[in-house]
Amino acid sequence: GAVVSQHPSRVICKSGTSVKIECRSLDFQATTMFWYRQFPKKSLMLMATSNEGSKATYEQGVEKDKFLINHASLTLSTLTVTSAHPEDSSFYICSAKSHPNPYNEQFFGPGTRLTVL
Amino acid sequence: SQQGEEDPQALSIQEGENATMNCSYKTSINNLQWYRQNSGRGLVHLILIRSNEREKHSGRLRVTLDTSKKSSSLLITASRAADTASYFCATERAGGGNKLTFGTGTQLKVEL
């Protein structure tokens, strides 16, 4: 149980285009989803927290108009990188939490590698 | 901001040896978690230790937590080549809304 999927696993796009990444909880309802960004050989940096049915909360320094997050259902959150540029190239990982969650455990997706040319 | 620092940054050992990784953090926490990441893949949750716990075991893993020193260690006993991966600690800050702050990670290489 507790499987989280991401789609696509890899995406290459041209500079200036927008890219949508999906995060799905496959066998549980995720009241909260988190989006992280990871540069090569670096740690994960939290970008935003997404609660179903409400606006996402962004971490300091993350542009909300650049990284649009939609958590429209209890099993799906999407991250759209708008007007992507080469510096947006990164590994994007989502995680999901259910409620109740006595161990406060987050379940991570396999990640999406974005390359902007 | 990144609050977790891990050392060593990289560790190379022989199969069968034990591997110890350390994590330090700066604020009060609800719990500390350890994750494993194979190259270019997602994270796998290994173990969670609560702030009122001092030691926890899971298979070949042993985690300790010293809240007075704000540090934790992960010990992998009898390592295997398949343990080769990056290991991250992550802290859930007290009053932090369940958000996790990840450490800088330790790259472990287990050689045959």
mmCIF file of C-alpha atoms in Angstrom:
data_model
loop_
_atom_site.group_PDB
_atom_site.id
_atom_site.type_symbol
_atom_site.label_atom_id
_atom_site.label_comp_id
_atom_site.label_asym_id
_atom_site.label_seq_id
_atom_site.Cartn_x
_atom_site.Cartn_y
_atom_site.Cartn_z
ATOM 1 C CA GLY A 1 0.000 0.000 0.000
ATOM 2 C CA ALA A 2 0.800 3.725 0.082
ATOM 3 C CA VAL A 3 2.024 4.092 -3.468
ATOM 4 C CA VAL A 4 2.561 7.462 -5.070
ATOM 5 C CA SER A 5 3.115 7.819 -8.794
ATOM 6 C CA GLN A 6 4.375 10.693 -10.890
ATOM 7 C CA HIS A 7 3.894 11.356 -14.555
ATOM 8 C CA PRO A 8 5.857 11.859 -16.651
ATOM 9 C CA SER A 9 9.063 10.332 -15.325
ATOM 10 C CA ARG A 10 11.125 12.397 -17.738
ATOM 11 C CA VAL A 11 10.290 15.412 -19.860
ATOM 12 C CA ILE A 12 12.326 17.552 -22.210
ATOM 13 C CA CYS A 13 10.875 20.840 -23.344
ATOM 14 C CA LYS A 14 11.882 24.000 -25.118
ATOM 15 C CA SER A 15 12.538 27.200 -23.266
ATOM 16 C CA GLY A 16 9.381 29.270 -22.881
ATOM 17 C CA THR A 17 6.941 26.381 -22.849
ATOM 18 C CA SER A 18 4.932 25.123 -19.866
ATOM 19 C CA VAL A 19 5.174 21.655 -18.411
ATOM 20 C CA LYS A 20 2.665 19.871 -16.185
ATOM 21 C CA ILE A 21 3.731 17.171 -13.736
ATOM 22 C CA GLU A 22 1.160 14.930 -12.077
ATOM 23 C CA CYS A 23 1.385 13.348 -8.650
ATOM 24 C CA ARG A 24 -1.122 10.643 -7.756
ATOM 25 C CA SER A 25 -1.750 8.647 -4.607
ATOM 26 C CA LEU A 26 -2.814 5.253 -5.923
ATOM 27 C CA ASP A 27 -4.250 3.480 -2.924
ATOM 28 C CA PHE A 28 -5.011 6.149 -0.362
ATOM 29 C CA GLN A 29 -6.504 9.589 -0.131
ATOM 30 C CA ALA A 30 -3.910 12.304 0.255
ATOM 31 C CA THR A 31 -5.173 15.299 2.142
ATOM 32 C CA THR A 32 -1.753 16.928 1.851
ATOM 33 C CA MET A 33 0.835 16.724 -0.883
ATOM 34 C CA PHE A 34 4.276 18.278 -0.947
ATOM 35 C CA TRP A 35 6.406 19.293 -3.907
ATOM 36 C CA TYR A 36 10.187 19.187 -3.712
ATOM 37 C CA ARG A 37 12.982 20.112 -6.038
ATOM 38 C CA GLN A 38 16.371 18.403 -6.119
ATOM 39 C CA PHE A 39 19.483 19.488 -7.985
ATOM 40 C CA PRO A 40 22.115 16.895 -8.920
ATOM 41 C CA LYS A 41 23.868 15.431 -5.903
ATOM 42 C CA LYS A 42 21.996 17.827 -3.648
ATOM 43 C CA SER A 43 19.291 17.547 -1.046
ATOM 44 C CA LEU A 44 15.562 18.004 -1.491
ATOM 45 C CA MET A 45 14.220 21.515 -1.116
ATOM 46 C CA LEU A 46 10.554 21.906 -0.248
ATOM 47 C CA MET A 47 8.808 24.126 -2.759
ATOM 48 C CA ALA A 48 5.217 24.107 -1.592
ATOM 49 C CA THR A 49 2.583 22.354 0.469
ATOM 50 C CA SER A 50 -0.678 21.503 -1.234
ATOM 51 C CA ASN A 51 -3.906 20.786 0.622
ATOM 52 C CA GLU A 52 -6.887 19.396 -1.223
ATOM 53 C CA GLY A 53 -9.395 22.068 -2.083
ATOM 54 C CA SER A 54 -7.307 25.023 -0.966
ATOM 55 C CA LYS A 55 -4.492 27.165 -2.280
ATOM 56 C CA ALA A 56 -0.973 25.864 -1.995
ATOM 57 C CA THR A 57 1.426 27.347 0.515
ATOM 58 C CA TYR A 58 4.760 28.227 -1.059
ATOM 59 C CA GLU A 59 8.134 28.301 0.649
ATOM 60 C CA GLN A 60 10.099 31.504 0.747
ATOM 61 C CA GLY A 61 11.793 32.227 -2.541
ATOM 62 C CA VAL A 62 9.512 30.025 -4.639
ATOM 63 C CA GLU A 63 7.520 31.963 -7.235
ATOM 64 C CA LYS A 64 3.888 30.909 -7.085
ATOM 65 C CA ASP A 65 3.175 32.287 -10.558
ATOM 66 C CA LYS A 66 6.066 30.290 -11.926
ATOM 67 C CA PHE A 67 5.192 27.016 -10.248
ATOM 68 C CA LEU A 68 1.432 26.566 -10.330
ATOM 69 C CA ILE A 69 0.056 23.897 -8.029
ATOM 70 C CA ASN A 70 -3.424 22.427 -8.193
ATOM 71 C CA HIS A 71 -4.687 19.842 -5.720
ATOM 72 C CA ALA A 72 -8.157 19.325 -7.127
ATOM 73 C CA SER A 73 -8.875 15.894 -5.707
ATOM 74 C CA LEU A 74 -7.782 13.688 -2.843
ATOM 75 C CA THR A 75 -5.630 11.600 -5.163
ATOM 76 C CA LEU A 76 -4.135 14.124 -7.578
ATOM 77 C CA SER A 77 -1.922 17.170 -7.372
ATOM 78 C CA THR A 78 -0.317 18.849 -10.358
ATOM 79 C CA LEU A 79 2.698 21.114 -10.643
ATOM 80 C CA THR A 80 2.914 23.288 -13.737
ATOM 81 C CA VAL A 81 6.217 24.935 -14.525
ATOM 82 C CA THR A 82 5.225 27.959 -16.585
ATOM 83 C CA SER A 83 7.461 29.568 -19.184
ATOM 84 C CA ALA A 84 10.221 27.143 -18.358
ATOM 85 C CA HIS A 85 13.862 28.159 -18.655
ATOM 86 C CA PRO A 86 17.049 26.081 -18.521
ATOM 87 C CA GLU A 87 17.561 27.005 -14.858
ATOM 88 C CA ASP A 88 14.273 25.225 -14.083
ATOM 89 C CA SER A 89 15.870 21.949 -15.151
ATOM 90 C CA SER A 90 15.795 19.754 -12.081
ATOM 91 C CA PHE A 91 14.383 16.625 -10.472
ATOM 92 C CA TYR A 92 10.917 17.294 -9.079
ATOM 93 C CA ILE A 93 9.566 14.944 -6.408
ATOM 94 C CA CYS A 94 6.168 14.897 -4.777
ATOM 95 C CA SER A 95 5.083 13.272 -1.557
ATOM 96 C CA ALA A 96 1.693 12.588 -0.066
ATOM 97 C CA LYS A 97 0.256 12.230 3.378
ATOM 98 C CA SER A 98 -3.034 10.673 4.351
ATOM 99 C CA HIS A 99 -5.257 11.517 7.270
ATOM 100 C CA PRO A 100 -5.292 10.081 9.825
ATOM 101 C CA ASN A 101 -1.576 9.434 9.827
ATOM 102 C CA PRO A 102 -0.392 8.375 13.265
ATOM 103 C CA TYR A 103 3.235 8.166 12.182
ATOM 104 C CA ASN A 104 3.198 11.390 10.147
ATOM 105 C CA GLU A 105 4.721 9.478 7.303
ATOM 106 C CA GLN A 106 5.087 10.950 3.840
ATOM 107 C CA PHE A 107 5.090 8.664 0.823
ATOM 108 C CA PHE A 108 7.277 9.817 -2.029
ATOM 109 C CA GLY A 109 6.776 9.546 -5.748
ATOM 110 C CA PRO A 110 9.566 8.335 -8.049
ATOM 111 C CA GLY A 111 10.315 11.832 -9.293
ATOM 112 C CA THR A 112 10.170 13.653 -12.624
ATOM 113 C CA ARG A 113 13.322 14.784 -14.365
ATOM 114 C CA LEU A 114 12.730 18.024 -16.252
ATOM 115 C CA THR A 115 15.206 19.218 -18.839
ATOM 116 C CA VAL A 116 14.613 22.603 -20.436
ATOM 117 C CA LEU A 117 16.555 23.220 -23.619
ATOM 118 C CA SER B 1 16.490 26.858 4.627
ATOM 119 C CA GLN B 2 18.322 23.592 4.985
ATOM 120 C CA GLN B 3 18.675 22.735 8.625
ATOM 121 C CA GLY B 4 20.128 19.275 8.422
ATOM 122 C CA GLU B 5 23.780 18.629 7.966
ATOM 123 C CA GLU B 6 25.039 15.148 7.399
ATOM 124 C CA ASP B 7 28.445 13.662 7.623
ATOM 125 C CA PRO B 8 30.250 12.196 6.033
ATOM 126 C CA GLN B 9 29.211 13.529 2.631
ATOM 127 C CA ALA B 10 30.517 10.347 1.076
ATOM 128 C CA LEU B 11 31.400 6.971 2.530
ATOM 129 C CA SER B 12 32.972 3.988 0.818
ATOM 130 C CA ILE B 13 33.158 0.640 2.587
ATOM 131 C CA GLN B 14 33.567 -3.049 1.841
ATOM 132 C CA GLU B 15 30.644 -5.425 1.825
ATOM 133 C CA GLY B 16 30.067 -6.858 5.281
ATOM 134 C CA GLU B 17 31.313 -3.781 7.099
ATOM 135 C CA ASN B 18 29.090 -1.444 9.079
ATOM 136 C CA ALA B 19 28.240 2.040 7.829
ATOM 137 C CA THR B 20 27.498 4.934 10.149
ATOM 138 C CA MET B 21 26.039 8.238 9.028
ATOM 139 C CA ASN B 22 25.375 11.247 11.207
ATOM 140 C CA CYS B 23 22.851 14.029 11.008
ATOM 141 C CA SER B 24 22.682 17.287 12.925
ATOM 142 C CA TYR B 25 19.828 19.742 13.042
ATOM 143 C CA LYS B 26 19.084 23.101 14.588
ATOM 144 C CA THR B 27 15.516 23.396 15.846
ATOM 145 C CA SER B 28 13.151 21.465 18.102
ATOM 146 C CA ILE B 29 11.600 18.541 16.293
ATOM 147 C CA ASN B 30 8.594 16.242 16.463
ATOM 148 C CA ASN B 31 10.461 13.428 14.762
ATOM 149 C CA LEU B 32 13.434 12.613 12.594
ATOM 150 C CA GLN B 33 13.256 10.326 9.598
ATOM 151 C CA TRP B 34 15.816 8.597 7.428
ATOM 152 C CA TYR B 35 15.334 8.056 3.723
ATOM 153 C CA ARG B 36 17.253 6.258 1.040
ATOM 154 C CA GLN B 37 17.528 7.357 -2.584
ATOM 155 C CA ASN B 38 19.011 5.353 -5.395
ATOM 156 C CA SER B 39 20.582 7.429 -8.142
ATOM 157 C CA GLY B 40 17.967 9.376 -10.066
ATOM 158 C CA ARG B 41 15.062 7.751 -8.268
ATOM 159 C CA GLY B 42 12.517 8.625 -5.627
ATOM 160 C CA LEU B 43 12.911 8.337 -1.894
ATOM 161 C CA VAL B 44 12.265 5.275 0.200
ATOM 162 C CA HIS B 45 11.298 5.773 3.835
ATOM 163 C CA LEU B 46 13.564 3.751 6.116
ATOM 164 C CA ILE B 47 12.738 4.616 9.683
ATOM 165 C CA LEU B 48 11.142 7.299 11.852
ATOM 166 C CA ILE B 49 12.208 8.115 15.386
ATOM 167 C CA ARG B 50 10.124 10.361 17.585
ATOM 168 C CA SER B 51 11.599 13.118 19.720
ATOM 169 C CA ASN B 52 10.912 11.157 22.904
ATOM 170 C CA GLU B 53 12.710 8.065 21.603
ATOM 171 C CA ARG B 54 16.434 7.473 21.860
ATOM 172 C CA GLU B 55 17.009 4.396 19.754
ATOM 173 C CA LYS B 56 15.139 2.385 17.187
ATOM 174 C CA HIS B 57 15.884 -0.735 15.187
ATOM 175 C CA SER B 58 14.565 -2.060 11.919
ATOM 176 C CA GLY B 59 16.289 -5.086 10.442
ATOM 177 C CA ARG B 60 19.913 -4.134 9.804
ATOM 178 C CA LEU B 61 19.209 -0.492 10.603
ATOM 179 C CA ARG B 62 19.788 1.168 13.943
ATOM 180 C CA VAL B 63 18.922 4.796 14.514
ATOM 181 C CA THR B 64 19.783 6.877 17.538
ATOM 182 C CA LEU B 65 18.536 10.307 18.473
ATOM 183 C CA ASP B 66 20.110 12.732 20.940
ATOM 184 C CA THR B 67 17.835 15.748 21.249
ATOM 185 C CA SER B 68 20.205 17.479 23.672
ATOM 186 C CA LYS B 69 22.877 17.477 20.978
ATOM 187 C CA LYS B 70 20.359 17.794 18.153
ATOM 188 C CA SER B 71 21.892 14.877 16.348
ATOM 189 C CA SER B 72 21.015 11.462 15.005
ATOM 190 C CA SER B 73 22.941 8.564 13.597
ATOM 191 C CA LEU B 74 22.021 5.792 11.183
ATOM 192 C CA LEU B 75 23.935 2.535 11.414
ATOM 193 C CA ILE B 76 23.668 -0.071 8.694
ATOM 194 C CA THR B 77 25.136 -3.353 9.820
ATOM 195 C CA ALA B 78 26.621 -6.044 7.599
ATOM 196 C CA SER B 79 26.355 -3.829 4.540
ATOM 197 C CA ARG B 80 25.637 -5.197 1.084
ATOM 198 C CA ALA B 81 26.407 -3.874 -2.376
ATOM 199 C CA ALA B 82 22.669 -3.248 -2.757
ATOM 200 C CA ASP B 83 22.868 -0.714 0.088
ATOM 201 C CA THR B 84 24.767 1.622 -2.239
ATOM 202 C CA ALA B 85 22.623 4.777 -2.350
ATOM 203 C CA SER B 86 22.281 8.252 -0.914
ATOM 204 C CA TYR B 87 20.872 8.505 2.584
ATOM 205 C CA PHE B 88 19.057 11.570 3.859
ATOM 206 C CA CYS B 89 17.818 12.533 7.265
ATOM 207 C CA ALA B 90 14.725 14.698 7.443
ATOM 208 C CA THR B 91 13.313 16.499 10.432
ATOM 209 C CA GLU B 92 9.741 17.427 11.138
ATOM 210 C CA ARG B 93 10.055 20.644 13.048
ATOM 211 C CA ALA B 94 7.925 21.169 16.134
ATOM 212 C CA GLY B 95 5.098 23.487 15.131
ATOM 213 C CA GLY B 96 6.237 23.316 11.529
ATOM 214 C CA GLY B 97 3.027 22.073 9.990
ATOM 215 C CA ASN B 98 4.286 18.564 9.230
ATOM 216 C CA LYS B 99 6.821 19.873 6.731
ATOM 217 C CA LEU B 100 10.067 17.955 6.371
ATOM 218 C CA THR B 101 13.468 19.597 6.158
ATOM 219 C CA PHE B 102 16.068 17.391 4.542
ATOM 220 C CA GLY B 103 19.715 17.086 5.361
ATOM 221 C CA THR B 104 22.489 17.311 2.823
ATOM 222 C CA GLY B 105 22.791 13.550 2.465
ATOM 223 C CA THR B 106 25.491 10.916 2.629
ATOM 224 C CA GLN B 107 26.471 9.008 -0.495
ATOM 225 C CA LEU B 108 27.245 5.458 0.523
ATOM 226 C CA LYS B 109 29.137 3.106 -1.728
ATOM 227 C CA VAL B 110 29.460 -0.525 -0.720
ATOM 228 C CA GLU B 111 32.074 -2.383 -2.712
ATOM 229 C CA LEU B 112 32.296 -6.109 -3.243
#
